[in-house]
Short mmCIF file of C-alpha atoms and ligand atoms in Angstrom, two decimals:
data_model
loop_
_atom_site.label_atom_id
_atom_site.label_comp_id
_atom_site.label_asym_id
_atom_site.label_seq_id
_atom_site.Cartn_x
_atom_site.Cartn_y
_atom_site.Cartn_z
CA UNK N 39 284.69 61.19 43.98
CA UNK N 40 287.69 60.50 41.58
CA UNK N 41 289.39 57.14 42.68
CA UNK N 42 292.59 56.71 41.52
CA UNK N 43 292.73 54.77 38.16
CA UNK N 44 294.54 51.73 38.63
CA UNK N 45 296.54 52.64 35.86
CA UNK N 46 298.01 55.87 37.14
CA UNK N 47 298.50 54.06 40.75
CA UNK N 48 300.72 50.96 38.92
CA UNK N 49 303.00 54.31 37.15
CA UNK N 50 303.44 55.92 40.64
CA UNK N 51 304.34 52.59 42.51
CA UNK N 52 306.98 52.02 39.75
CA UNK N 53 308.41 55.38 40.10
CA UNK N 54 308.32 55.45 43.81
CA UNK N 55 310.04 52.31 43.79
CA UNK N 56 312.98 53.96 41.54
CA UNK N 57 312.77 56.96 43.33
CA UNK N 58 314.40 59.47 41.66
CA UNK N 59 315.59 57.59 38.98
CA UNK N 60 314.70 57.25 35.08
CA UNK N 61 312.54 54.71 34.44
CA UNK N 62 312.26 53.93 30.49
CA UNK N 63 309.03 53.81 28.70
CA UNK N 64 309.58 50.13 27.56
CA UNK N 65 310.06 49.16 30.80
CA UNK N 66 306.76 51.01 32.16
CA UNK N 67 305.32 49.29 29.39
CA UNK N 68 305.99 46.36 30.22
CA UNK N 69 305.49 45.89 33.79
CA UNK N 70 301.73 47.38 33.73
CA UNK N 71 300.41 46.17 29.70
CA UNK N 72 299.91 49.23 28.11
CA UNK N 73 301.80 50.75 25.27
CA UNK N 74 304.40 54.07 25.50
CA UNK N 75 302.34 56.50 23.59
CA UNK N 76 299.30 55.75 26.53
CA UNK N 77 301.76 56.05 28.88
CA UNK N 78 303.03 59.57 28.35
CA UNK N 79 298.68 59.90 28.13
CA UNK N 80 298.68 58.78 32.28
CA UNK N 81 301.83 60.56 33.01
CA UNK N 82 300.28 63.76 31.30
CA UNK N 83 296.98 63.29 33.28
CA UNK N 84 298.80 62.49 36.61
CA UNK N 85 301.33 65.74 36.21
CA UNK N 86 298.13 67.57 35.78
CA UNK N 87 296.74 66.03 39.18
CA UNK N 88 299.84 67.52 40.83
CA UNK N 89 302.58 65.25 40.71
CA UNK N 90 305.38 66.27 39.45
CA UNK N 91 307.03 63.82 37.32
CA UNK N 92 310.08 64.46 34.84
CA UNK N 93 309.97 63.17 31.42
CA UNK N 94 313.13 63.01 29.24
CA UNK N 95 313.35 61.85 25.92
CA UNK N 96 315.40 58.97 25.98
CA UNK N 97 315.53 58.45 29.37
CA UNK N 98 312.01 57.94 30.28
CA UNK N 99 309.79 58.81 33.40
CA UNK N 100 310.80 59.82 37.01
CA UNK N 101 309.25 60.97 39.86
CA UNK N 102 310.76 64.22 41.37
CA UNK N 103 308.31 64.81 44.25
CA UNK N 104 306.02 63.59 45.88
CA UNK N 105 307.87 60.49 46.04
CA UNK N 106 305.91 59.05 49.24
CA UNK N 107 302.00 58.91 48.00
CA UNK N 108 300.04 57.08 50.14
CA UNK N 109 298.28 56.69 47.02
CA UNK N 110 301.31 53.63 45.81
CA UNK N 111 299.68 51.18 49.13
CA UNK N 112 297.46 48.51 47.46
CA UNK N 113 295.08 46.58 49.92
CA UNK N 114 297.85 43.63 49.69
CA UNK N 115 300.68 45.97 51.52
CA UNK N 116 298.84 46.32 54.80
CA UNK N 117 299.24 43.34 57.36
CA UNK N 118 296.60 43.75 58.51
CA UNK N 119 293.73 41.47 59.26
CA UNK N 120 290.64 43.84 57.94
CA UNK N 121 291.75 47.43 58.05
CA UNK N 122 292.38 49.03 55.06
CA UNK N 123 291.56 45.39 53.53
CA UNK N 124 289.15 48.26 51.62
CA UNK N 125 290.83 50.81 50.27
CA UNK N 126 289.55 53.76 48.33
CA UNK N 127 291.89 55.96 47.27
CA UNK N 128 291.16 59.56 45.76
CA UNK N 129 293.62 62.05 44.30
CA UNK N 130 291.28 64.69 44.92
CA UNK N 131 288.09 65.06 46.83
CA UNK N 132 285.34 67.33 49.47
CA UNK N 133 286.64 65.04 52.45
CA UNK N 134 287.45 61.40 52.84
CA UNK N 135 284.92 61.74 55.76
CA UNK N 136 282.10 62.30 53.60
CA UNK N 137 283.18 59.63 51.10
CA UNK N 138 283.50 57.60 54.14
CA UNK N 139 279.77 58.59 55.01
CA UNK N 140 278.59 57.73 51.11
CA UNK N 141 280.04 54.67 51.14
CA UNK N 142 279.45 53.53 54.84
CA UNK N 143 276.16 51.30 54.49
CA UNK N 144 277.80 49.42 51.46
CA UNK N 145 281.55 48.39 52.55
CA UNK N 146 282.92 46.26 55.39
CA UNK N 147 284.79 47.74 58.63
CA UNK N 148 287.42 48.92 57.98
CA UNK N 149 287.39 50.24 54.92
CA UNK N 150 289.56 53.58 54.56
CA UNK N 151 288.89 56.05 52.29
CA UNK N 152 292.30 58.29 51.54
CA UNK N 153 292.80 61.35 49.06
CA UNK N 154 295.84 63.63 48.21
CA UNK N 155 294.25 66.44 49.00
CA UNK N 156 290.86 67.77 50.59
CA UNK N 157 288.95 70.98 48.52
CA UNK N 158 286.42 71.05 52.37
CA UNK N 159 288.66 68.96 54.50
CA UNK N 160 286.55 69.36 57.88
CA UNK N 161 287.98 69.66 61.87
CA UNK N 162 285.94 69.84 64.93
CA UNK N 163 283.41 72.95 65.71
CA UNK N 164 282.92 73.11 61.82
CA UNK N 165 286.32 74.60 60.97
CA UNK N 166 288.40 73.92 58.22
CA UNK N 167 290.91 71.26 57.84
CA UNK N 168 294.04 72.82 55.27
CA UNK N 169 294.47 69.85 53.12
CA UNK N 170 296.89 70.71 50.30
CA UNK N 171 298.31 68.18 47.51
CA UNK N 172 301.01 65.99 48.62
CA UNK N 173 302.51 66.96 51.76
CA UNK N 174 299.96 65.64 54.19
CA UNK N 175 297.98 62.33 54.90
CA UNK N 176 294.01 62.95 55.10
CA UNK N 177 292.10 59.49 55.35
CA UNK N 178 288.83 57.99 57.20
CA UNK N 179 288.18 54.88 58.54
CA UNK N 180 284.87 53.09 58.40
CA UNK N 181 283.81 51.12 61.97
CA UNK N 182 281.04 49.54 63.09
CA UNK N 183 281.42 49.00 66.54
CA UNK N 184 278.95 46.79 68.40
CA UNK N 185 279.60 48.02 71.97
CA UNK N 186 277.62 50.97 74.26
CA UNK N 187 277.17 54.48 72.75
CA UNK N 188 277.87 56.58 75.41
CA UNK N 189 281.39 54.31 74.91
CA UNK N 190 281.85 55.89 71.22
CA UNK N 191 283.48 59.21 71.85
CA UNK N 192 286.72 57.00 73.94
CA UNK N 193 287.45 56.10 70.05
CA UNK N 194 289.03 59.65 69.81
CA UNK N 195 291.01 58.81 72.41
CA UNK N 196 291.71 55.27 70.93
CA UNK N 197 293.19 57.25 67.68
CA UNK N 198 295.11 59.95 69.32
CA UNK N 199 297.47 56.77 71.02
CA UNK N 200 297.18 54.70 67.93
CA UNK N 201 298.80 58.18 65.56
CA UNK N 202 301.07 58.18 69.01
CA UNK N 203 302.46 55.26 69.20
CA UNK N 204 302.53 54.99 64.86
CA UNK N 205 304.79 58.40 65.25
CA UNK N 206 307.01 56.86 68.24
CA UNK N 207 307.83 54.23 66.49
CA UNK N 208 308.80 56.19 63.29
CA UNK N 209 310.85 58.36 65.66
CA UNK N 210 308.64 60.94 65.51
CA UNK N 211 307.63 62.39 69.69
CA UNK N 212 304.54 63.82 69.45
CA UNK N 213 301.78 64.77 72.18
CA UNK N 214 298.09 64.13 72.45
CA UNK N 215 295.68 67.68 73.57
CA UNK N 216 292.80 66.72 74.49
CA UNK N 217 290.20 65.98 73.22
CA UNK N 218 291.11 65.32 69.69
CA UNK N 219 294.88 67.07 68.43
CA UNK N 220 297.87 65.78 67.78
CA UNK N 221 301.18 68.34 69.10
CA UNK N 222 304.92 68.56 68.34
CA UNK N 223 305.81 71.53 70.87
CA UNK N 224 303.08 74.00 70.85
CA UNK N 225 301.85 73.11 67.08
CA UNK N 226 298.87 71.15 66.35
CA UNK N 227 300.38 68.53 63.37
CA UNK N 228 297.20 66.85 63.52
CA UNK N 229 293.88 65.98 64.72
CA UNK N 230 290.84 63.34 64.81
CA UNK N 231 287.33 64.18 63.83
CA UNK N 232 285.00 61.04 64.78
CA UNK N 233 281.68 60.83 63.71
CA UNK N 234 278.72 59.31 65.04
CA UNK N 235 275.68 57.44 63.05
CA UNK N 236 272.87 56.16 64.65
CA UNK N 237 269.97 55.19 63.63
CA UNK N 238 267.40 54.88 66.64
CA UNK N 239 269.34 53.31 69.53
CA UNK N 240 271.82 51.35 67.35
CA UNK N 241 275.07 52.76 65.82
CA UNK N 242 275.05 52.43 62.39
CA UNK N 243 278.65 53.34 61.93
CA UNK N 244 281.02 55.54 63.37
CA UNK N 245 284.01 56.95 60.57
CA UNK N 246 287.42 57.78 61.93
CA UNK N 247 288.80 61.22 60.06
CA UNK N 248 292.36 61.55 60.76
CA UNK N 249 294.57 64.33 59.56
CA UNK N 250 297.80 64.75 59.85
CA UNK N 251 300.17 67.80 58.36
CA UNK N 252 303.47 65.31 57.53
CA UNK N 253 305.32 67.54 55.05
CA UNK N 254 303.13 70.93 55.22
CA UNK N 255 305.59 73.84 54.51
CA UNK N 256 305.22 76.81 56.98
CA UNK N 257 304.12 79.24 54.47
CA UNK N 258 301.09 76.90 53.11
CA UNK N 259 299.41 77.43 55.81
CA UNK N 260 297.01 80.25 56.00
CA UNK N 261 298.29 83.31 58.13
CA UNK N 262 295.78 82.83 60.84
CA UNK N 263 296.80 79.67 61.68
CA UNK N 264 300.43 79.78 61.24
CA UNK N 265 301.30 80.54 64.96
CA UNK N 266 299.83 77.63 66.01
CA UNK N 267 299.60 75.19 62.60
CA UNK N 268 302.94 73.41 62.16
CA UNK N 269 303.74 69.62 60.21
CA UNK N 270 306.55 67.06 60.83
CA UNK N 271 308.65 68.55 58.69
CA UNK N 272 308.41 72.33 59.76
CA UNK N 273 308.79 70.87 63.59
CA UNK N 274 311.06 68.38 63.49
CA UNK N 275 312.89 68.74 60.52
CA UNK N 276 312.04 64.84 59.92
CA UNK N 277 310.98 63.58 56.67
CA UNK N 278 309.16 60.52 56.66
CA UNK N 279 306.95 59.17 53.88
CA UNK N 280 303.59 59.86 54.22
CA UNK N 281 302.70 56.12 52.70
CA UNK N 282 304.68 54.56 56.25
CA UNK N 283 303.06 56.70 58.38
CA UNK N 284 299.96 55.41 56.96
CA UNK N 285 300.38 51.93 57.03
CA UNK N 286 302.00 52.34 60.74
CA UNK N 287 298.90 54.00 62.23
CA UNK N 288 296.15 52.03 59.99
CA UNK N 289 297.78 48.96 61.77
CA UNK N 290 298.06 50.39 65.48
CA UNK N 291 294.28 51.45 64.67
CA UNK N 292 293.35 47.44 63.99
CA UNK N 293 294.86 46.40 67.04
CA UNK N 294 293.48 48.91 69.64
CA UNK N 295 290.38 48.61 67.95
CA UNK N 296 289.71 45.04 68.39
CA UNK N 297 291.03 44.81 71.65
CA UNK N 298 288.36 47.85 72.56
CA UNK N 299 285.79 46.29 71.50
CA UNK N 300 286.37 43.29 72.67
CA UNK N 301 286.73 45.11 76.32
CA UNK N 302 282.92 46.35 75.19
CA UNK N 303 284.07 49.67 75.27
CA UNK N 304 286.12 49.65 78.19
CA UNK N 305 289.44 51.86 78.45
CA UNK N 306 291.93 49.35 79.72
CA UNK N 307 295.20 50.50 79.17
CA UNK N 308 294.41 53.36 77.20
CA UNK N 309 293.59 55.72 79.50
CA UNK N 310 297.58 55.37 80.95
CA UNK N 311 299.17 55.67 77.74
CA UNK N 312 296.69 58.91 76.94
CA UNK N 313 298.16 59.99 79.79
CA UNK N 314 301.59 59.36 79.27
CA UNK N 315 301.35 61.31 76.24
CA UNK N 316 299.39 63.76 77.35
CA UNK N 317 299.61 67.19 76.53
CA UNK N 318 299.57 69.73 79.48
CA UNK N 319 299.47 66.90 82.57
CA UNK N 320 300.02 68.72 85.88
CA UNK N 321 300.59 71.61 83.99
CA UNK N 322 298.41 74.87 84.46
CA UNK N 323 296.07 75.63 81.13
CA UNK N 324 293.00 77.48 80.64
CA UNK N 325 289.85 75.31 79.65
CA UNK N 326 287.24 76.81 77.39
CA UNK N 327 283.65 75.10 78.11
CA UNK N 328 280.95 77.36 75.89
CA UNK N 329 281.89 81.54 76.86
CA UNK N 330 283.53 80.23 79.92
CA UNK N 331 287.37 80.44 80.55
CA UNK N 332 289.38 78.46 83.43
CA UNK N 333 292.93 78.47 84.49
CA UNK N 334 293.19 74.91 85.72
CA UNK N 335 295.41 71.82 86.21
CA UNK N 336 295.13 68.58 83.91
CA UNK N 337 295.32 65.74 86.27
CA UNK N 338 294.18 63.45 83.31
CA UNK N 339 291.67 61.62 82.49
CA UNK N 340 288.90 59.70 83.35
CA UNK N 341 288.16 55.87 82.63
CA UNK N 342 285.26 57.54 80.34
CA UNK N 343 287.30 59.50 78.57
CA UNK N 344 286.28 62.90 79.93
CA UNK N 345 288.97 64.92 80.97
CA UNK N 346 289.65 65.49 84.71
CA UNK N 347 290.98 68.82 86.07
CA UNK N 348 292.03 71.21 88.97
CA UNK N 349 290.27 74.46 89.03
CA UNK N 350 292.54 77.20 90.73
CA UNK N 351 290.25 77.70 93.65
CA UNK N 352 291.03 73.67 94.23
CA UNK N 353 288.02 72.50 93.13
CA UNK N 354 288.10 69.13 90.50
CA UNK N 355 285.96 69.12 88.06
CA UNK N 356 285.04 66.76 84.91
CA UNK N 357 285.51 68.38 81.35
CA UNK N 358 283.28 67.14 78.82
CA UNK N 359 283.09 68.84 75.88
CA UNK N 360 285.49 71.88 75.62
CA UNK N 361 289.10 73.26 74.51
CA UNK N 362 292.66 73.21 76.37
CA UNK N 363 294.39 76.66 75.49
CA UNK N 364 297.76 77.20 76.68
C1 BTN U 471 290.43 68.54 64.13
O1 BTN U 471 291.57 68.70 64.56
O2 BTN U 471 289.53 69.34 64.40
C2 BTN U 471 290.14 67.31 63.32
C3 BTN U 471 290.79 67.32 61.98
C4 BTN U 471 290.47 66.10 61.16
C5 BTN U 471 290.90 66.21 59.73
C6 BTN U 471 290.67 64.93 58.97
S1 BTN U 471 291.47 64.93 57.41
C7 BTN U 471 290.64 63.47 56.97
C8 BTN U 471 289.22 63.61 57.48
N1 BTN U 471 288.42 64.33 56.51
C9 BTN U 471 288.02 65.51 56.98
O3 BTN U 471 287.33 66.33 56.35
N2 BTN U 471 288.46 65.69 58.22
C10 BTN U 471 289.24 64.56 58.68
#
């Protein structure tokens, strides 16, 4: 795990802050304590992590992109109550959800683990998350919710609204497939892996892995994926820093939270705005479950969570576990 040194984060803030422009040496200096020569020693170590930062001779530093790291947020810039109160961020790592696993017994709720980029970034069904350097947010958060187990897996749904309502507000319409993706169109721009710890009957923790592809170029994408892999960017043509984003859905996630588990698990509201942002409602699909394949209707969901269709002989029927294909 390579946390960010403190250091390198105070260089990118300043630079982010000037975005674009030339800040001198002296005044990098300055601001953070440490002398020019060490500087150009960070800058050097942080254009070798990937950022690409222009240095000119009399001039002095500036950052030509990324210029939206969620890597600048310090605990201090998130109002929030406990979320994120914890922050570990990586430039580089396996995947924030097995830092977040490493890390779990030790830190409060709430903590949330963030990197740059993801060498074994993980999705559901043991596939591969694409987590390249600075164009997409990858971060875990740490819970331990006290409420029933069989309640846990309604946290996915939890998420998908939270990164739904985060993007709405940031004009940014997306949809939510269930059980776990996040769609603009027909592309999947992100998705929620939630895991599970128990230990006998008690839950230990549970970590939030959320991924989303913000700034993902078409073309970074691995050709297998690429018909059905898009980002922000490639689908909306919107670029919004990846640091708001952040902040935006790390707050949603507080609030929902809370309120859930105050409600001892109980879906409330959420199961109407799932719904309203549903991917696929009334709409035929096919739904995988194991080898078998359905066309069916979404009619939504249920107030556990599972997903409640239409087969096309009429029948309704309760999806579990499975996969909407379209
Ligand atoms: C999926 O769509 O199957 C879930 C994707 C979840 C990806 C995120 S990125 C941050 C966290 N770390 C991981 O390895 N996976 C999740």
């Amino acid at each position: 795990m390579k946390r960010i040194e403190l250091r390198w984060q105070e260089i990118l803030r300043l630079l982010t802050i000037n975005s674009g422009r030339f800040v001198s040496g002296e005044t990098i200096g300055k601001k953070i304590g440490v002398s020019r020569s060490s500087i150009w020693k960070h800058v050097r170590n942080l254009q070798q992590k990937g950022f690409f930062i222009e240095r000119h001779t009399n001039l002095g530093y500036r950052l030509i992109y990324p210029d939206d790291s969620p890597l600048i947020l310090k605990e201090e810039d998130f109002e929030t109550k406990t979320f994120a109160k914890n922050l570990l961020s990586l430039v580089e790592t396996t995947s924030t959800n097995d830092v977040a696993k490493e890390v779990a017994n030790k830190v409060d709720e709430g903590t949330v683990i963030i990197s740059e980029m993801q060498s074994s970034g993980r999705g559901r069904k043991g596939r591969n998350w694409i987590s390249p350097f600075g164009c997409g947010l990858y971060f875990s958060i740490v819970l331990k919710p006290v409420i029933p187990i069989p309640t846990i897996p309604r946290l996915t749904i939890l998420a998908g609204v939270c990164i739904g309502e985060a993007l709405k507000k940031l004009g940014v319409s997306v949809t939510l497939k269930w059980p776990n993706d996040i769609m603009i169109g027909n592309k999947k721009v992100g998705g929620v892996l939630s895991e599970l710890f128990l230990e006998g009957h008690h839950i230990k923790y549970v970590i939030i892995g959320i991924g989303i592809n913000v700034q993902v170029d078409k073309k970074d994408f691995p050709y297998e994926i690429r018909s059905f892999a898009g980002s922000i960017k490639s689908e909306t043509g919107k670029i919004i820093p990846r640091w708001i984003i952040l902040k935006e859905i790390v707050s949603q996630m507080e609030h929902r939270y809370y309120s859930f588990c105050e409600k001892n698990g109980e879906m409330g509201d959420l199961r109407k705005l799932w719904e309203d942002m549903a991917f696929g409602l009334n709409k035929e699909v096919y739904i995988t479950t194991g080898s078998e394949k359905e066309l069916c209707t979404i009619l939504g969901l249920k107030d556990d969570g599972t997903l409640l269709v239409r087969t096309e002989y009429g029948h309704i029927k309760e999806v579990y576990a499975g996969e909407v294909l379209f």
